[in-house]
């Protein structure tokens, strides 16, 4: 079987390659660059809890050592602090509901961690200085041609375009990319300076010192390691150049305003202009060709950085491509990638587009409505912290992979299709882990909620109570599954059984061991019955499971 060809060696393409390799799928990554990234402290990304865990799981690198987890968030309007959140004290938070401190990291540091992990992955070949210029798709595979010093023809089973907003893959497939250009522009500066809010990110609207720099009506400050800060100033509409003089004025007035009138010493390390576009590709799949990341969508206002969604694209696509590569194309499963991910990103784009006119209008009746300013601050904070309609990860409740009504289904705090909480679990071999650490291995997860098992020796609970029946039911599933046990889960009663997809989204929660419901939910989560070549294997597995379940019940 030919490898999967990934076009583009940014964070999304590298993450996808690692995710596929973890499921024993070989890949070729076509990198049009030299194979390394220029350090740019003015080019950073904010990762939420789930995407940080994804990258850490794939690389084995604690990203907190490369970036900064915010200690808190502060919203200001003129001279007043309007909202403040602390992420430091999580002692009062229930298990599985920790305060979600975002991670702020330079993009070159993130890409470096991914490249280092990729260098030790024998199933991935990285081809540098390879720019795609032609592609031919056939029923059995895809052939692509690259130009440059390494120019040649490549043969792949599938192609995934992770090659950015100007995607060659998307253009060669003639896929439209409608939307809006330059929705917002920000002047950016990375500087080493000591500010009053150590480790706290902040958003300052309508600062009172706007004199010689009247355009700086909204300023965002985000900390990085080693005393470095990234500052963003929202620019007025238009295409006016951001001159060095204007940027220095912004820096000096902002620092003086935040430090009670005196500009503190600072080192200017990097500058740039961040332009936000809102675009969404019409199709994310064309036969054996897929789009992911900025090639499929551009969004970035209100703190909703597109890389977060690009990493979720990679996570969603990897576990669907892996069984197709190993066992044969399952059209319903592959089609669900576009349905789920495009719907989730479209919802966030829609929410941002609806909120922008409210947030950016500086006059009119809206500013006179009591409480409207507080509502605006809440919307902005939600976007920056990954919460609410403009910031929270999408759910797949209406996915074509969602099971129908199940007799044994019970409610938990996680809705169907939403990312699961990260609780501590025990594997069948008795080892302890976090639930998110067991994701991405090409297996469904079946989690039994059994209070007290964390203090028992495995030999006592693995053969007690409902465990033998549940283990037999898991064996009978139409796809590889791992059985885990958790002491508790938010909103789940004892003996509840959770079925979790390989990308960490909840399929269903059942009250007790219900083999028929578990099987139906697993089959739905995989897009229906498996391909014909797998039915014999699945039938044998089901027969073994049925025999074990019968023996356990006796």
XYZ file of C-alpha atoms in Angstrom:
554
model
C 0.000 0.000 0.000
C 1.359 3.434 -0.967
C 2.031 5.981 1.807
C -0.164 8.962 2.586
C 1.299 12.118 1.023
C 1.040 15.224 3.213
C 1.687 18.499 1.408
C 2.987 21.122 3.810
C 5.326 20.841 6.809
C 3.720 23.341 9.146
C 2.309 22.349 12.545
C -0.830 20.784 11.023
C 1.000 18.667 8.448
C 3.613 17.482 10.943
C 0.943 16.666 13.533
C -1.017 14.652 10.986
C 2.110 12.721 9.973
C 2.881 11.822 13.592
C -0.741 10.875 14.293
C -0.814 8.536 11.282
C 2.571 7.028 12.120
C 1.330 6.210 15.634
C -1.305 4.097 13.878
C 1.296 2.413 11.658
C 0.473 4.365 8.508
C 3.557 5.447 6.484
C 3.649 9.031 5.244
C 5.649 11.319 2.980
C 5.698 14.987 4.003
C 6.479 17.410 1.176
C 8.140 20.517 2.596
C 8.711 23.351 0.152
C 11.170 24.912 2.599
C 14.646 23.872 3.791
C 13.391 21.772 6.708
C 13.783 24.299 9.523
C 11.889 27.371 10.660
C 13.176 30.883 11.239
C 12.749 31.925 14.902
C 10.040 34.609 15.048
C 8.819 35.694 18.489
C 6.153 37.900 16.883
C 4.591 34.791 15.330
C 2.988 32.845 18.146
C -0.004 30.590 18.701
C -2.405 30.004 21.568
C -3.331 26.374 22.196
C -6.247 25.237 24.273
C -6.133 22.298 26.676
C -7.156 19.606 24.173
C -4.760 20.620 21.389
C -1.880 21.048 23.846
C -2.514 17.495 25.076
C -2.613 16.242 21.470
C 0.822 17.669 20.603
C 2.355 16.552 23.893
C 1.046 13.031 23.369
C 2.515 12.831 19.873
C 5.879 14.430 20.611
C 6.496 13.322 24.182
C 7.561 16.922 24.874
C 5.995 18.959 27.720
C 5.056 22.117 25.836
C 4.876 24.084 29.057
C 8.680 24.140 29.004
C 8.644 25.810 25.567
C 5.776 28.217 26.109
C 3.831 29.875 28.896
C 0.577 28.733 30.472
C -1.245 31.874 31.478
C -1.560 32.426 35.209
C -4.689 34.472 34.586
C -6.638 36.770 32.298
C -7.474 40.430 32.780
C -9.907 42.546 30.751
C -9.644 46.346 31.026
C -11.705 49.192 29.653
C -10.187 52.667 29.897
C -8.716 52.607 33.449
C -11.023 50.009 34.908
C -10.520 46.256 35.271
C -13.803 44.771 34.034
C -13.103 41.032 34.281
C -10.373 38.963 35.874
C -9.799 35.209 35.878
C -7.119 33.225 37.719
C -5.886 29.851 36.476
C -3.429 29.258 39.310
C -5.728 27.955 42.043
C -7.363 24.748 40.773
C -7.776 23.137 44.211
C -11.477 23.930 44.252
C -12.064 22.507 40.786
C -13.693 19.041 40.541
C -11.863 16.114 38.941
C -11.986 16.449 35.154
C -12.886 20.159 35.331
C -9.543 21.932 35.812
C -9.324 25.617 35.009
C -8.394 25.617 31.303
C -5.242 27.732 31.175
C -4.296 28.323 27.516
C -0.721 27.780 26.385
C 1.063 30.591 24.515
C 4.023 29.380 22.452
C 6.146 30.667 19.586
C 5.213 28.821 16.406
C 8.826 27.960 15.581
C 9.180 26.301 19.027
C 6.044 24.242 18.419
C 7.181 23.223 14.936
C 10.631 22.387 16.294
C 9.158 19.942 18.817
C 7.133 18.283 16.053
C 10.157 18.056 13.727
C 12.294 16.517 16.470
C 9.683 13.825 17.096
C 9.326 13.231 13.364
C 13.089 12.705 12.971
C 12.787 9.598 15.164
C 9.743 8.210 13.325
C 10.787 5.580 10.743
C 7.371 5.539 9.054
C 7.616 9.207 7.993
C 9.828 10.544 5.197
C 10.346 14.317 5.086
C 11.268 15.659 1.630
C 12.578 19.231 1.808
C 12.716 21.749 -1.047
C 9.792 19.932 -2.656
C 7.098 22.198 -4.076
C 3.967 20.567 -5.469
C 3.088 21.547 -9.031
C 0.970 18.697 -10.473
C -1.384 16.007 -9.242
C -3.231 13.135 -10.910
C -5.921 11.204 -9.071
C -7.008 7.651 -9.927
C -9.404 5.201 -8.235
C -6.467 3.327 -6.700
C -4.311 6.252 -5.610
C -2.839 9.678 -6.313
C 0.346 10.683 -8.163
C 1.921 14.053 -7.456
C 4.900 15.871 -8.943
C 7.230 18.231 -7.134
C 9.746 20.657 -8.545
C 12.987 21.848 -7.012
C 16.283 20.088 -6.215
C 14.277 17.048 -5.051
C 11.755 17.294 -7.898
C 10.237 13.934 -8.783
C 7.010 11.968 -9.034
C 5.468 10.553 -5.852
C 2.793 7.868 -5.582
C 0.408 7.893 -2.621
C -2.742 6.227 -1.392
C -4.204 9.567 -0.239
C -3.098 13.208 -0.354
C -3.763 15.742 2.392
C -3.215 19.420 1.633
C -1.852 21.167 4.733
C -0.186 23.825 2.611
C -1.738 26.988 3.991
C -4.213 29.615 2.759
C -2.693 29.706 -0.742
C -2.946 25.906 -0.947
C -1.723 24.403 -4.221
C -3.620 21.206 -3.433
C -6.874 23.138 -3.158
C -6.212 25.013 -6.407
C -5.290 21.854 -8.330
C -8.580 20.313 -7.203
C -10.445 23.482 -8.264
C -12.051 23.920 -4.843
C -13.465 27.374 -4.144
C -12.322 29.266 -1.034
C -14.905 32.023 -0.456
C -14.868 34.464 2.421
C -13.529 37.844 3.488
C -10.000 39.210 3.227
C -8.352 41.377 5.893
C -11.209 41.217 8.365
C -8.818 42.739 10.882
C -5.189 43.842 11.012
C -2.941 44.011 14.057
C 0.468 45.572 14.546
C 2.590 43.102 16.510
C 5.713 43.516 18.632
C 7.627 40.982 20.717
C 9.669 42.616 23.463
C 11.419 41.703 26.677
C 10.000 43.878 29.420
C 8.757 43.673 32.994
C 5.027 44.359 33.281
C 2.843 44.591 36.401
C 0.878 41.436 35.535
C 3.463 38.658 35.592
C 2.200 35.650 33.674
C -1.256 37.171 33.131
C -2.571 37.844 29.643
C -4.676 40.940 29.203
C -6.971 42.754 26.808
C -7.165 46.545 27.142
C -9.947 48.337 25.266
C -10.110 52.110 24.807
C -6.921 52.911 26.791
C -7.024 56.490 28.153
C -3.628 57.508 26.739
C -4.705 57.401 23.052
C -3.199 60.718 21.986
C -0.534 60.538 19.307
C -1.568 56.953 18.494
C -5.360 57.183 18.215
C -5.648 53.947 16.253
C -4.577 51.788 19.195
C -8.106 51.285 20.510
C -7.577 47.682 21.569
C -4.373 46.116 22.865
C -3.673 42.487 23.707
C -0.698 41.412 25.799
C 0.340 37.764 26.025
C 3.355 36.517 28.024
C 6.027 34.187 26.645
C 8.971 32.557 28.493
C 12.036 34.532 29.660
C 10.186 37.780 30.292
C 9.078 38.199 26.666
C 5.653 39.606 25.761
C 3.759 39.677 22.502
C 1.706 42.872 22.161
C -0.967 43.353 19.474
C -2.602 46.665 18.560
C -5.836 46.532 16.572
C -5.411 48.756 13.513
C -8.184 50.839 11.924
C -9.699 49.592 8.636
C -7.627 50.313 5.567
C -4.214 49.485 4.191
C -2.096 52.138 5.881
C 1.485 51.051 6.376
C 2.673 50.262 9.883
C 5.827 52.372 10.035
C 8.605 51.828 12.602
C 7.816 55.255 14.060
C 4.142 54.344 14.570
C 5.042 51.043 16.188
C 7.543 52.654 18.588
C 4.880 55.201 19.534
C 2.437 52.392 20.283
C 5.033 50.582 22.386
C 6.129 53.599 24.426
C 2.623 54.885 25.139
C 1.303 51.442 26.011
C 4.154 50.599 28.385
C 3.980 54.030 30.024
C 0.219 53.692 30.430
C 0.522 50.281 32.030
C 3.440 51.274 34.279
C 1.992 54.463 35.798
C 3.473 57.036 33.477
C 7.087 55.981 33.038
C 8.165 53.833 30.079
C 10.128 50.903 31.559
C 13.299 49.584 29.881
C 12.530 47.130 27.091
C 14.241 45.212 24.297
C 12.381 45.083 20.988
C 12.954 41.562 19.621
C 10.614 41.188 16.649
C 7.786 42.960 14.836
C 5.140 42.132 12.287
C 1.615 42.713 11.026
C -1.000 40.039 11.677
C -3.787 40.074 9.079
C -6.936 38.082 9.796
C -8.911 36.474 6.979
C -12.209 34.600 7.222
C -12.501 31.907 4.548
C -13.966 28.408 4.308
C -13.328 25.904 1.523
C -16.447 24.593 -0.212
C -15.193 21.016 -0.027
C -12.670 19.380 2.262
C -12.602 16.072 0.378
C -12.278 15.329 -3.334
C -11.969 11.574 -3.720
C -8.608 10.608 -2.254
C -7.597 14.219 -1.640
C -8.328 16.069 1.622
C -7.729 19.580 2.970
C -6.765 20.498 6.538
C -5.698 23.574 8.476
C -5.410 26.915 6.677
C -5.847 25.169 3.339
C -9.435 24.448 4.425
C -10.252 27.453 6.614
C -8.949 30.809 7.810
C -10.157 32.316 11.067
C -8.420 34.289 13.750
C -10.480 37.143 15.198
C -11.522 37.308 18.845
C -8.651 35.066 19.882
C -9.863 32.083 17.835
C -6.525 31.260 16.272
C -6.844 28.954 13.290
C -4.033 26.616 14.339
C -6.143 25.235 17.160
C -8.771 24.154 14.635
C -6.110 22.914 12.223
C -4.751 20.553 14.871
C -8.273 19.286 15.486
C -8.561 18.661 11.732
C -5.441 16.481 11.892
C -6.691 14.574 14.931
C -10.093 13.944 13.329
C -8.708 12.883 9.955
C -5.916 10.621 11.245
C -8.118 8.073 12.975
C -10.363 7.851 9.897
C -7.568 7.532 7.345
C -5.782 4.826 9.363
C -8.475 2.114 9.040
C -9.009 3.092 5.387
C -5.287 2.577 4.732
C -5.104 -0.713 6.626
C -8.426 -2.313 5.687
C -9.824 -0.531 2.629
C -11.716 2.677 2.023
C -14.815 3.153 4.147
C -16.606 5.991 2.370
C -19.008 6.933 5.178
C -16.152 7.224 7.676
C -13.998 9.332 5.339
C -16.949 11.541 4.328
C -17.638 12.287 7.992
C -14.341 14.221 8.204
C -15.702 17.021 6.031
C -19.134 16.940 7.653
C -17.838 17.147 11.212
C -14.922 19.498 10.842
C -16.391 21.883 8.288
C -19.570 22.231 10.373
C -17.567 22.963 13.543
C -15.345 25.581 11.885
C -18.300 27.169 10.061
C -20.070 27.613 13.401
C -17.096 29.480 14.853
C -16.766 31.652 11.748
C -20.455 32.444 11.915
C -20.223 33.344 15.611
C -17.213 35.605 15.002
C -18.850 37.340 12.043
C -21.996 37.990 14.092
C -20.041 39.321 17.069
C -17.661 41.620 15.185
C -20.188 44.357 14.304
C -21.204 44.560 17.974
C -17.655 44.629 19.281
C -16.098 47.004 16.772
C -18.841 49.648 16.546
C -17.660 52.650 18.476
C -20.962 54.536 18.515
C -24.675 54.083 18.152
C -27.499 52.870 20.385
C -25.653 49.668 21.341
C -23.132 51.630 23.397
C -25.986 53.210 25.415
C -27.667 49.927 26.366
C -26.938 49.129 30.048
C -24.676 46.128 30.385
C -23.720 46.028 26.705
C -20.048 46.760 27.430
C -19.931 43.892 29.936
C -21.449 41.576 27.332
C -18.826 42.631 24.806
C -16.026 41.960 27.287
C -17.468 38.492 27.959
C -17.528 37.705 24.234
C -13.931 38.805 23.791
C -12.780 36.862 26.844
C -14.591 33.729 25.618
C -12.760 33.951 22.319
C -9.341 34.381 23.873
C -9.861 31.672 26.520
C -11.478 29.073 24.265
C -14.962 29.288 25.767
C -18.487 30.007 24.582
C -19.751 30.129 21.003
C -16.742 32.032 19.651
C -14.026 30.014 21.378
C -15.059 26.546 22.534
C -14.141 23.421 20.533
C -16.913 22.125 18.304
C -19.033 19.123 19.172
C -20.243 16.420 16.825
C -23.720 15.812 18.246
C -25.268 15.906 14.750
C -22.484 13.890 13.149
C -23.372 11.107 10.699
C -21.327 8.911 13.064
C -23.650 9.586 16.015
C -25.660 6.508 17.070
C -29.433 6.497 17.069
C -31.487 6.353 20.289
C -30.143 3.723 22.679
C -32.273 2.125 25.363
C -29.472 2.036 27.909
C -28.133 5.562 27.381
C -27.669 7.687 30.509
C -26.737 11.365 30.888
C -23.289 12.590 31.998
C -21.851 16.093 32.156
C -20.245 15.639 28.713
C -22.845 15.899 25.901
C -22.785 13.446 23.024
C -20.106 14.385 20.512
C -18.226 16.704 22.892
C -14.603 16.209 24.022
C -14.376 14.048 27.134
C -13.011 15.252 30.457
C -9.454 14.209 31.207
C -9.817 11.912 34.235
C -7.342 9.401 35.650
C -7.898 5.868 34.354
C -6.521 2.386 34.976
C -5.614 0.182 32.022
C -6.197 -3.574 31.906
C -2.565 -4.187 32.867
C -3.067 -2.211 36.087
C -1.110 0.897 35.026
C -2.432 4.403 35.666
C -2.708 7.136 33.039
C -4.752 10.168 32.038
C -7.627 9.460 29.698
C -6.227 11.794 27.028
C -2.944 9.860 27.084
C -4.796 6.800 25.742
C -6.213 8.620 22.714
C -4.853 8.537 19.178
C -3.859 4.864 19.186
C -6.372 3.785 16.584
C -8.733 2.257 19.126
C -12.092 3.068 20.626
C -11.965 3.553 24.392
C -14.493 1.881 26.674
C -14.377 3.429 30.162
C -16.089 1.789 33.137
C -16.841 4.093 36.079
C -16.100 1.991 39.160
C -15.484 3.843 42.453
C -12.819 2.267 44.630
C -10.866 0.442 41.947
C -7.980 2.893 42.202
C -6.973 1.501 45.600
C -7.489 -2.199 44.762
C -4.969 -4.497 43.210
C -5.904 -5.322 39.631
C -6.215 -9.043 40.425
C -9.180 -8.222 42.680
C -11.272 -6.014 40.398
C -10.409 -7.333 36.923
C -12.402 -10.536 37.565
C -15.039 -9.114 39.876
C -18.538 -7.787 39.376
C -19.402 -6.705 35.833
C -15.817 -6.597 34.549
C -15.793 -10.060 32.901
C -19.043 -9.341 31.011
C -17.799 -5.916 29.930
C -14.443 -7.321 28.775
C -16.298 -9.911 26.678
C -18.532 -7.209 25.167
C -15.481 -5.118 24.279
C -13.911 -8.125 22.540
C -17.028 -8.424 20.363
C -16.881 -4.842 19.084
C -16.390 -4.335 15.305
C -13.191 -2.346 15.842
C -10.196 -2.553 18.118
C -11.066 -1.169 21.541
C -9.291 -0.646 24.848
C -11.010 -1.202 28.177
C -10.227 1.329 30.908
C -11.535 1.902 34.423
C -12.023 5.276 36.132
C -12.856 5.976 39.765
C -15.198 8.782 38.734
C -16.314 10.927 35.823
C -18.236 14.236 35.977
C -21.961 13.510 36.164
C -21.587 9.722 35.761
C -23.105 7.211 38.170
C -21.237 4.126 39.326
C -21.105 1.335 36.692
C -21.703 3.762 33.827
C -19.855 2.773 30.645
C -18.501 5.473 28.321
C -17.647 4.852 24.673
C -15.023 7.333 23.434
C -13.723 7.865 19.880
C -9.986 7.780 19.140
C -10.003 11.600 18.934
C -11.516 11.960 22.409
C -15.151 12.764 21.583
C -17.892 10.983 23.505
C -20.003 8.543 21.481
C -22.398 7.572 24.278
C -22.709 6.767 27.986
C -24.569 3.603 28.992
C -25.999 2.505 32.311
C -24.146 -0.744 32.984
C -23.024 -3.471 30.604
C -25.309 -3.453 27.558
C -23.524 -5.393 24.795
C -26.142 -4.722 22.100
C -26.141 -0.954 22.732
C -22.346 -0.863 22.952
C -22.004 -2.740 19.668
C -24.574 -0.500 17.911
C -22.874 2.679 19.159
C -19.425 1.451 18.095
C -20.651 0.450 14.647
C -22.303 3.866 14.184
C -19.142 5.652 15.320
C -17.264 3.846 12.547
C -19.712 4.876 9.837
C -21.690 1.640 9.686
C -20.671 -1.950 8.942
C -16.970 -2.455 8.167
C -15.720 -3.001 4.598
C -16.340 -6.450 3.132
C -12.747 -7.626 3.600
C -13.016 -7.004 7.353
C -16.355 -8.705 7.942
C -14.874 -12.163 8.376
C -12.419 -10.888 10.993
C -15.163 -8.914 12.735
C -17.486 -11.926 12.693
C -14.829 -14.084 14.311
C -14.202 -11.451 16.963
C -17.930 -11.136 17.636
C -18.286 -14.922 17.996
C -15.421 -15.071 20.494
C -16.908 -12.168 22.438
C -20.355 -13.759 22.497
C -18.916 -17.017 23.830
C -16.983 -15.177 26.537
C -20.005 -13.103 27.487
C -22.089 -16.253 27.788
C -19.477 -17.921 29.942
C -19.170 -14.827 32.141
C -22.923 -14.620 32.658
C -22.983 -18.278 33.738
